[in-house]
Amino acid sequence: MNARNLIPLLAASTIMTTNCSSNNVASREFGKTPSGETVELYTLKNAKGVEAAISTYGGVVVSLKVPDRAGALGDIVLGFDDFKGYLIPPPYFGAIVGRYGNRIAHAQFTLDGVDYKLAKNDGDNTLHGGKRGFDKVLWKAKPGPGQSLELTYLSKDGEEGYPGNLSVTVVYTLTDDNELKIDYTATTDKDTVLNLTNHSYFNLAGQGEGDILGHELTLNADRYTPVDKGLIPTGELRSVEGTPFDFRQPHAIGERIGSNDEQMVLGGGYDHNFVLNRSGDGLSLAAKVTAAKSGRVLEVLTTEPAIQFYTGNFLDGTIHGKGGKVYGLRSAFCLETQHYPDSPNHPAFPSTELKPGQTYHTTTVFRFSQS
Ligand code: BGC
């Protein structure tokens, strides 16, 4: 073997980079599942150098590099450099969550007169799809036009207790306007329920760069759904007026997080579903977060009726992520666009049912800019 051939071979065995349909979508092997299946990591890159790396395992957004005020790219999502980190497993870092994002009380619901029992993985409740939700399965990937990646997964009838073969497509698109757009589509062959979301943990100062208490949040929500001690909505839609849940004007996330408001105590911080003020069915602005120091700004637009605002209250410093960074309490926030938790048991909440012949389609956009 001559030296000329050796270099490309070495490169192939260490990074295994293959170019897919365009220069802006590359893939490499990220690791192997315990059963030996290959997990790939796709990287989307836009004209401004913004980059999103997405794993076929869980559809996880493994890294997201966006510019700060000075134009310096920084990775602003929690995650792992090594695929093995995702097998431990982490609390849904960056993952596609399904079949039902958030909680269903007592892990059961009734649909068309039939009682369905789901996998219990959160005390007596089911959380984020059960024991092996969409965050822990291997998705089929196909680079799409421009800077996009299509992921597909067939969730079999009875998986984690849910009825119907559910065919799911999630498309990640990185636009040249520095937006990560996520389109979720699904069809079923039997009446079912679903609530798909993405569970990225953001820190606009950069992943592992301290807590997010100084970030300023605006939430376009007059009401939220208070919870019981199992974090299941009581059914009430409560006004945020005069409470620490009022983010209609910008507030630092940490400003009122230590309040003794009963709901704040139950959540151990913010871990609540906000009912979005919407007009029409299209994309509408749900949330805006600004980080004064870095100047990074995140806006969340969605077609969904609600958003879960979670402040990483269960992070406790035991997880060491990318670059060995320690993920401590409130070192990230999540803004999970969704339907309300436990909707299948609350007929008054917007319906999460899907029937054969219908197509589920929702869109969420994470838009990045600078202040
Ligand atoms: C939930 C939290 C949960 C977290 C897991 C959030 O969506 O609201 O209660 O602990 O996900 O990472």
Short mmCIF file of C-alpha atoms and ligand atoms in Angstrom, two decimals:
data_model
loop_
_atom_site.label_atom_id
_atom_site.label_comp_id
_atom_site.label_asym_id
_atom_site.label_seq_id
_atom_site.Cartn_x
_atom_site.Cartn_y
_atom_site.Cartn_z
CA MET A 1 0.00 0.00 0.00
CA ASN A 2 1.48 3.35 -0.91
CA ALA A 3 1.33 6.46 1.24
CA ARG A 4 -1.18 8.16 -1.06
CA ASN A 5 -3.79 5.50 -0.35
CA LEU A 6 -3.06 5.30 3.34
CA ILE A 7 -4.27 8.77 4.26
CA PRO A 8 -7.82 8.44 2.89
CA LEU A 9 -8.08 4.96 4.42
CA LEU A 10 -7.05 6.21 7.83
CA ALA A 11 -9.52 9.06 7.55
CA ALA A 12 -12.25 6.62 6.59
CA SER A 13 -11.66 4.36 9.55
CA THR A 14 -11.53 7.16 12.08
CA ILE A 15 -14.33 9.45 10.97
CA MET A 16 -16.06 7.38 8.24
CA THR A 17 -17.42 10.51 6.64
CA THR A 18 -19.54 9.94 3.60
CA ASN A 19 -21.09 12.68 1.62
CA CYS A 20 -24.79 12.24 1.07
CA SER A 21 -26.97 14.01 -1.47
CA SER A 22 -25.38 17.44 -1.09
CA ASN A 23 -22.34 19.14 0.35
CA ASN A 24 -24.45 20.28 3.23
CA VAL A 25 -25.43 16.87 4.61
CA ALA A 26 -22.66 14.53 5.74
CA SER A 27 -22.87 11.33 7.74
CA ARG A 28 -20.58 9.16 9.79
CA GLU A 29 -20.91 6.15 12.03
CA PHE A 30 -21.80 7.29 15.56
CA GLY A 31 -21.75 3.87 17.22
CA LYS A 32 -23.49 0.51 17.52
CA THR A 33 -26.59 -0.41 19.47
CA PRO A 34 -26.25 -3.30 21.96
CA SER A 35 -27.73 -5.56 19.29
CA GLY A 36 -25.04 -4.51 16.79
CA GLU A 37 -27.01 -2.13 14.59
CA THR A 38 -25.11 0.83 13.19
CA VAL A 39 -26.11 4.26 14.43
CA GLU A 40 -25.32 7.14 12.13
CA LEU A 41 -24.76 10.79 12.83
CA TYR A 42 -25.85 13.21 10.12
CA THR A 43 -24.59 16.77 10.07
CA LEU A 44 -26.58 19.52 8.39
CA LYS A 45 -24.73 22.74 7.67
CA ASN A 46 -26.18 25.99 6.34
CA ALA A 47 -24.62 28.79 4.29
CA LYS A 48 -23.75 30.69 7.47
CA GLY A 49 -21.85 27.79 9.00
CA VAL A 50 -24.58 26.86 11.49
CA GLU A 51 -24.49 23.12 12.12
CA ALA A 52 -26.92 20.54 13.50
CA ALA A 53 -25.83 16.94 14.11
CA ILE A 54 -28.63 14.39 14.30
CA SER A 55 -28.42 10.77 15.34
CA THR A 56 -30.50 7.99 13.81
CA TYR A 57 -30.84 6.64 17.36
CA GLY A 58 -33.75 8.54 18.90
CA GLY A 59 -33.57 11.22 16.20
CA VAL A 60 -31.44 13.02 18.77
CA VAL A 61 -30.09 16.51 18.08
CA VAL A 62 -26.61 15.72 19.35
CA SER A 63 -25.14 19.16 18.74
CA LEU A 64 -26.36 22.50 17.47
CA LYS A 65 -23.78 25.16 16.77
CA VAL A 66 -25.04 28.72 16.44
CA PRO A 67 -23.23 32.09 16.50
CA ASP A 68 -23.03 34.44 19.45
CA ARG A 69 -23.01 38.23 19.18
CA ALA A 70 -19.41 38.19 17.97
CA GLY A 71 -20.19 35.51 15.39
CA ALA A 72 -18.44 32.71 17.31
CA LEU A 73 -20.15 29.36 16.92
CA GLY A 74 -21.02 27.58 20.16
CA ASP A 75 -22.78 24.28 20.80
CA ILE A 76 -25.94 25.16 22.70
CA VAL A 77 -27.51 21.75 23.41
CA LEU A 78 -26.66 19.16 26.05
CA GLY A 79 -25.52 15.75 24.86
CA PHE A 80 -22.61 13.36 24.44
CA ASP A 81 -19.60 13.15 22.15
CA ASP A 82 -19.76 9.38 22.27
CA PHE A 83 -22.85 7.40 21.28
CA LYS A 84 -22.47 5.21 24.39
CA GLY A 85 -23.61 8.18 26.50
CA TYR A 86 -27.06 7.81 24.99
CA LEU A 87 -27.39 4.19 26.10
CA ILE A 88 -27.25 4.97 29.83
CA PRO A 89 -29.88 6.61 29.06
CA PRO A 90 -29.90 10.38 29.63
CA PRO A 91 -33.15 12.22 30.40
CA TYR A 92 -34.19 12.48 26.74
CA PHE A 93 -31.37 14.84 25.68
CA GLY A 94 -32.24 16.19 22.22
CA ALA A 95 -34.52 13.27 21.39
CA ILE A 96 -37.71 12.85 19.43
CA VAL A 97 -40.28 11.99 22.06
CA GLY A 98 -43.25 9.73 21.34
CA ARG A 99 -45.61 8.05 20.97
CA TYR A 100 -46.93 10.37 23.67
CA GLY A 101 -44.76 13.22 24.92
CA ASN A 102 -45.10 13.96 28.63
CA ARG A 103 -47.27 12.05 31.10
CA ILE A 104 -50.38 9.93 30.94
CA ALA A 105 -51.86 9.35 34.41
CA HIS A 106 -51.81 5.81 35.80
CA ALA A 107 -50.40 4.73 32.44
CA GLN A 108 -53.84 4.10 31.02
CA PHE A 109 -56.58 5.58 28.90
CA THR A 110 -59.81 4.53 27.24
CA LEU A 111 -60.41 4.94 23.52
CA ASP A 112 -63.57 3.79 21.67
CA GLY A 113 -64.59 1.99 24.87
CA VAL A 114 -61.38 -0.06 25.02
CA ASP A 115 -59.03 0.31 28.03
CA TYR A 116 -55.36 0.53 27.08
CA LYS A 117 -52.62 -0.13 29.63
CA LEU A 118 -49.29 1.51 28.94
CA ALA A 119 -45.76 0.93 30.21
CA LYS A 120 -45.21 2.59 33.61
CA ASN A 121 -41.86 4.38 33.73
CA ASP A 122 -42.58 7.33 36.01
CA GLY A 123 -44.03 6.01 39.26
CA ASP A 124 -47.58 5.03 38.48
CA ASN A 125 -47.57 7.06 35.26
CA THR A 126 -46.15 6.76 31.78
CA LEU A 127 -43.71 9.44 30.61
CA HIS A 128 -42.46 10.27 27.11
CA GLY A 129 -43.65 7.10 25.40
CA GLY A 130 -42.82 4.51 28.05
CA LYS A 131 -39.84 2.25 28.66
CA ARG A 132 -38.67 2.25 25.06
CA GLY A 133 -40.11 5.37 23.51
CA PHE A 134 -39.16 6.95 20.20
CA ASP A 135 -36.03 8.37 21.87
CA LYS A 136 -34.61 4.84 22.20
CA VAL A 137 -35.33 3.38 18.78
CA LEU A 138 -33.37 3.43 15.55
CA TRP A 139 -34.88 5.63 12.85
CA LYS A 140 -34.33 5.17 9.10
CA ALA A 141 -32.63 8.23 7.64
CA LYS A 142 -32.71 9.79 4.19
CA PRO A 143 -31.09 13.14 3.38
CA GLY A 144 -33.69 15.38 1.74
CA PRO A 145 -33.45 18.43 -0.45
CA GLY A 146 -31.15 21.24 0.73
CA GLN A 147 -30.08 20.89 4.32
CA SER A 148 -32.68 18.42 5.49
CA LEU A 149 -32.89 14.95 6.92
CA GLU A 150 -35.93 12.71 6.84
CA LEU A 151 -36.30 10.14 9.62
CA THR A 152 -38.93 7.43 9.57
CA TYR A 153 -40.08 4.90 12.13
CA LEU A 154 -42.88 2.36 12.24
CA SER A 155 -44.26 1.98 15.75
CA LYS A 156 -46.01 -1.37 15.81
CA ASP A 157 -49.54 -1.98 17.05
CA GLY A 158 -49.27 -2.59 20.81
CA GLU A 159 -45.79 -1.08 21.23
CA GLU A 160 -45.56 0.24 24.81
CA GLY A 161 -49.30 -0.51 25.00
CA TYR A 162 -50.47 1.95 22.32
CA PRO A 163 -52.95 0.80 19.65
CA GLY A 164 -52.35 0.92 15.90
CA ASN A 165 -49.39 0.64 13.59
CA LEU A 166 -48.18 4.23 13.57
CA SER A 167 -46.03 5.33 10.67
CA VAL A 168 -44.01 8.39 11.70
CA THR A 169 -41.89 10.78 9.65
CA VAL A 170 -39.82 13.54 11.20
CA VAL A 171 -37.98 15.98 8.93
CA TYR A 172 -35.25 18.21 10.30
CA THR A 173 -34.42 21.19 8.07
CA LEU A 174 -31.70 23.72 8.74
CA THR A 175 -32.53 26.89 6.85
CA ASP A 176 -30.13 29.62 5.77
CA ASP A 177 -32.06 31.91 8.14
CA ASN A 178 -30.56 29.99 11.06
CA GLU A 179 -33.71 28.03 11.83
CA LEU A 180 -33.93 24.39 12.78
CA LYS A 181 -37.36 23.37 11.53
CA ILE A 182 -38.95 20.11 12.60
CA ASP A 183 -41.92 18.64 10.71
CA TYR A 184 -43.72 15.71 12.28
CA THR A 185 -46.12 13.59 10.20
CA ALA A 186 -47.91 10.37 11.16
CA THR A 187 -50.64 8.02 10.02
CA THR A 188 -52.23 5.04 11.75
CA ASP A 189 -54.23 1.93 10.83
CA LYS A 190 -56.28 1.97 14.07
CA ASP A 191 -57.59 4.76 16.31
CA THR A 192 -54.76 5.88 18.57
CA VAL A 193 -53.36 8.84 20.51
CA LEU A 194 -50.08 10.63 19.95
CA ASN A 195 -48.13 13.71 20.98
CA LEU A 196 -44.74 14.14 19.32
CA THR A 197 -42.09 16.60 20.38
CA ASN A 198 -38.35 17.24 20.58
CA HIS A 199 -36.60 17.27 23.93
CA SER A 200 -33.54 19.46 23.33
CA TYR A 201 -31.93 20.92 26.44
CA PHE A 202 -30.70 24.42 25.56
CA ASN A 203 -28.11 26.62 27.19
CA LEU A 204 -27.55 29.71 25.07
CA ALA A 205 -24.24 30.45 26.80
CA GLY A 206 -23.02 27.10 25.46
CA GLN A 207 -23.58 23.56 26.73
CA GLY A 208 -22.03 23.02 30.14
CA GLU A 209 -21.47 26.76 30.66
CA GLY A 210 -23.23 27.17 33.99
CA ASP A 211 -26.95 27.53 34.66
CA ILE A 212 -29.67 29.21 32.62
CA LEU A 213 -31.18 31.25 35.47
CA GLY A 214 -30.02 34.54 33.92
CA HIS A 215 -31.56 33.82 30.51
CA GLU A 216 -34.64 35.96 29.86
CA LEU A 217 -37.79 34.20 28.76
CA THR A 218 -40.97 35.44 27.13
CA LEU A 219 -43.86 32.97 26.79
CA ASN A 220 -46.92 33.80 24.76
CA ALA A 221 -49.30 32.16 27.22
CA ASP A 222 -52.09 33.61 29.38
CA ARG A 223 -52.77 30.24 31.02
CA TYR A 224 -51.05 27.06 32.10
CA THR A 225 -52.15 23.65 33.32
CA PRO A 226 -51.41 23.26 37.06
CA VAL A 227 -50.35 19.79 38.18
CA ASP A 228 -50.71 17.40 41.11
CA LYS A 229 -47.74 15.90 42.93
CA GLY A 230 -47.23 13.34 40.16
CA LEU A 231 -46.99 16.28 37.68
CA ILE A 232 -50.30 15.29 36.10
CA PRO A 233 -52.56 18.21 35.08
CA THR A 234 -55.50 18.69 37.43
CA GLY A 235 -57.67 19.71 34.46
CA GLU A 236 -57.75 23.40 35.42
CA LEU A 237 -56.54 26.05 32.97
CA ARG A 238 -55.15 28.65 35.37
CA SER A 239 -54.38 32.27 34.58
CA VAL A 240 -50.69 33.18 34.89
CA GLU A 241 -51.65 36.69 36.03
CA GLY A 242 -49.84 37.72 39.21
CA THR A 243 -47.91 34.42 39.44
CA PRO A 244 -44.30 33.38 38.75
CA PHE A 245 -45.71 31.68 35.64
CA ASP A 246 -46.41 35.01 33.96
CA PHE A 247 -43.78 35.37 31.23
CA ARG A 248 -45.90 37.52 28.92
CA GLN A 249 -43.27 40.17 29.52
CA PRO A 250 -39.63 38.99 29.60
CA HIS A 251 -38.32 37.77 32.95
CA ALA A 252 -35.09 36.09 33.93
CA ILE A 253 -35.81 32.38 34.36
CA GLY A 254 -34.29 32.47 37.85
CA GLU A 255 -36.10 35.58 39.05
CA ARG A 256 -39.07 33.77 40.61
CA ILE A 257 -37.99 30.12 40.44
CA GLY A 258 -37.38 29.99 44.21
CA SER A 259 -40.93 31.20 44.94
CA ASN A 260 -43.03 29.23 47.39
CA ASP A 261 -45.94 29.17 44.94
CA GLU A 262 -47.45 25.70 45.42
CA GLN A 263 -47.00 24.87 41.70
CA MET A 264 -43.35 25.88 41.71
CA VAL A 265 -42.74 23.66 44.72
CA LEU A 266 -44.53 20.70 43.08
CA GLY A 267 -42.45 21.08 39.92
CA GLY A 268 -39.18 21.64 41.79
CA GLY A 269 -38.97 24.68 39.51
CA TYR A 270 -40.68 25.16 36.17
CA ASP A 271 -41.98 21.89 34.76
CA HIS A 272 -45.33 22.99 33.39
CA ASN A 273 -47.43 23.02 30.27
CA PHE A 274 -48.33 26.51 29.03
CA VAL A 275 -51.41 27.03 26.88
CA LEU A 276 -50.32 29.14 23.94
CA ASN A 277 -52.22 32.22 22.81
CA ARG A 278 -52.83 31.40 19.18
CA SER A 279 -54.68 32.82 16.25
CA GLY A 280 -55.26 30.45 13.36
CA ASP A 281 -53.62 27.12 12.65
CA GLY A 282 -50.25 28.23 11.28
CA LEU A 283 -46.87 28.73 12.89
CA SER A 284 -47.09 31.20 15.72
CA LEU A 285 -44.51 32.58 18.12
CA ALA A 286 -44.62 30.63 21.38
CA ALA A 287 -41.46 31.62 23.22
CA LYS A 288 -38.36 33.76 23.07
CA VAL A 289 -35.20 33.34 25.14
CA THR A 290 -32.31 35.78 25.23
CA ALA A 291 -28.94 35.29 26.86
CA ALA A 292 -27.52 38.74 27.53
CA LYS A 293 -23.86 37.78 27.78
CA SER A 294 -23.54 35.71 24.61
CA GLY A 295 -26.19 37.71 22.78
CA ARG A 296 -27.77 34.50 21.47
CA VAL A 297 -31.53 34.61 20.99
CA LEU A 298 -33.86 31.64 20.50
CA GLU A 299 -37.40 31.99 19.24
CA VAL A 300 -39.76 29.02 19.18
CA LEU A 301 -42.59 28.99 16.67
CA THR A 302 -45.09 26.18 16.47
CA THR A 303 -48.40 24.92 15.16
CA GLU A 304 -48.96 23.15 18.50
CA PRO A 305 -51.42 24.38 21.13
CA ALA A 306 -49.02 24.24 24.09
CA ILE A 307 -45.44 24.14 25.30
CA GLN A 308 -43.76 22.43 28.25
CA PHE A 309 -41.28 24.72 29.94
CA TYR A 310 -38.85 22.59 31.96
CA THR A 311 -35.81 24.01 33.76
CA GLY A 312 -33.68 20.89 34.16
CA ASN A 313 -34.81 20.44 37.77
CA PHE A 314 -33.72 16.81 37.76
CA LEU A 315 -30.19 17.51 36.52
CA ASP A 316 -27.89 17.08 39.51
CA GLY A 317 -24.33 17.10 38.20
CA THR A 318 -24.04 13.33 37.87
CA ILE A 319 -24.13 13.48 34.06
CA HIS A 320 -20.90 14.47 32.35
CA GLY A 321 -21.56 15.43 28.76
CA LYS A 322 -19.71 16.76 25.72
CA GLY A 323 -16.15 17.80 26.42
CA GLY A 324 -16.51 16.35 29.94
CA LYS A 325 -18.82 19.20 30.98
CA VAL A 326 -20.82 18.63 34.15
CA TYR A 327 -24.56 19.10 33.74
CA GLY A 328 -25.71 20.55 37.04
CA LEU A 329 -29.08 21.68 38.34
CA ARG A 330 -30.78 24.03 35.84
CA SER A 331 -27.88 23.95 33.43
CA ALA A 332 -30.38 23.91 30.56
CA PHE A 333 -34.01 24.60 29.73
CA CYS A 334 -36.42 22.71 27.48
CA LEU A 335 -39.26 24.18 25.46
CA GLU A 336 -41.22 21.15 24.29
CA THR A 337 -43.97 22.10 21.87
CA GLN A 338 -46.88 19.74 22.38
CA HIS A 339 -50.49 18.98 23.23
CA TYR A 340 -51.35 19.07 26.92
CA PRO A 341 -50.06 16.22 29.10
CA ASP A 342 -52.58 13.49 29.92
CA SER A 343 -54.99 14.69 27.21
CA PRO A 344 -56.35 11.16 26.58
CA ASN A 345 -57.85 11.33 30.10
CA HIS A 346 -59.16 14.92 29.77
CA PRO A 347 -61.95 15.14 27.20
CA ALA A 348 -61.99 18.95 27.65
CA PHE A 349 -58.37 19.28 26.44
CA PRO A 350 -57.66 19.54 22.69
CA SER A 351 -57.81 16.02 21.29
CA THR A 352 -54.70 13.92 20.68
CA GLU A 353 -56.59 11.20 18.79
CA LEU A 354 -55.61 10.09 15.31
CA LYS A 355 -57.82 7.89 13.15
CA PRO A 356 -57.08 5.87 10.03
CA GLY A 357 -57.35 8.12 6.98
CA GLN A 358 -56.25 11.21 8.91
CA THR A 359 -52.74 12.66 8.77
CA TYR A 360 -51.09 14.11 11.85
CA HIS A 361 -48.87 17.02 10.94
CA THR A 362 -47.22 19.57 13.20
CA THR A 363 -44.30 21.94 12.72
CA THR A 364 -41.95 23.58 15.19
CA VAL A 365 -39.18 26.04 14.37
CA PHE A 366 -36.23 26.91 16.61
CA ARG A 367 -34.97 30.21 15.21
CA PHE A 368 -31.62 31.65 16.25
CA SER A 369 -30.45 35.26 16.07
CA GLN A 370 -28.39 37.71 18.12
CA SER A 371 -29.27 40.66 20.34
C1 BGC B 1 -40.80 16.56 31.95
C2 BGC B 1 -40.02 16.43 33.23
C3 BGC B 1 -39.10 15.28 33.07
C4 BGC B 1 -38.19 15.56 31.92
C5 BGC B 1 -37.28 14.39 31.66
C6 BGC B 1 -39.84 16.85 30.87
O1 BGC B 1 -40.52 16.94 29.66
O2 BGC B 1 -41.78 17.56 32.03
O3 BGC B 1 -40.90 16.21 34.33
O4 BGC B 1 -38.35 15.05 34.21
O5 BGC B 1 -38.93 15.78 30.77
O6 BGC B 1 -36.15 14.81 31.12
#
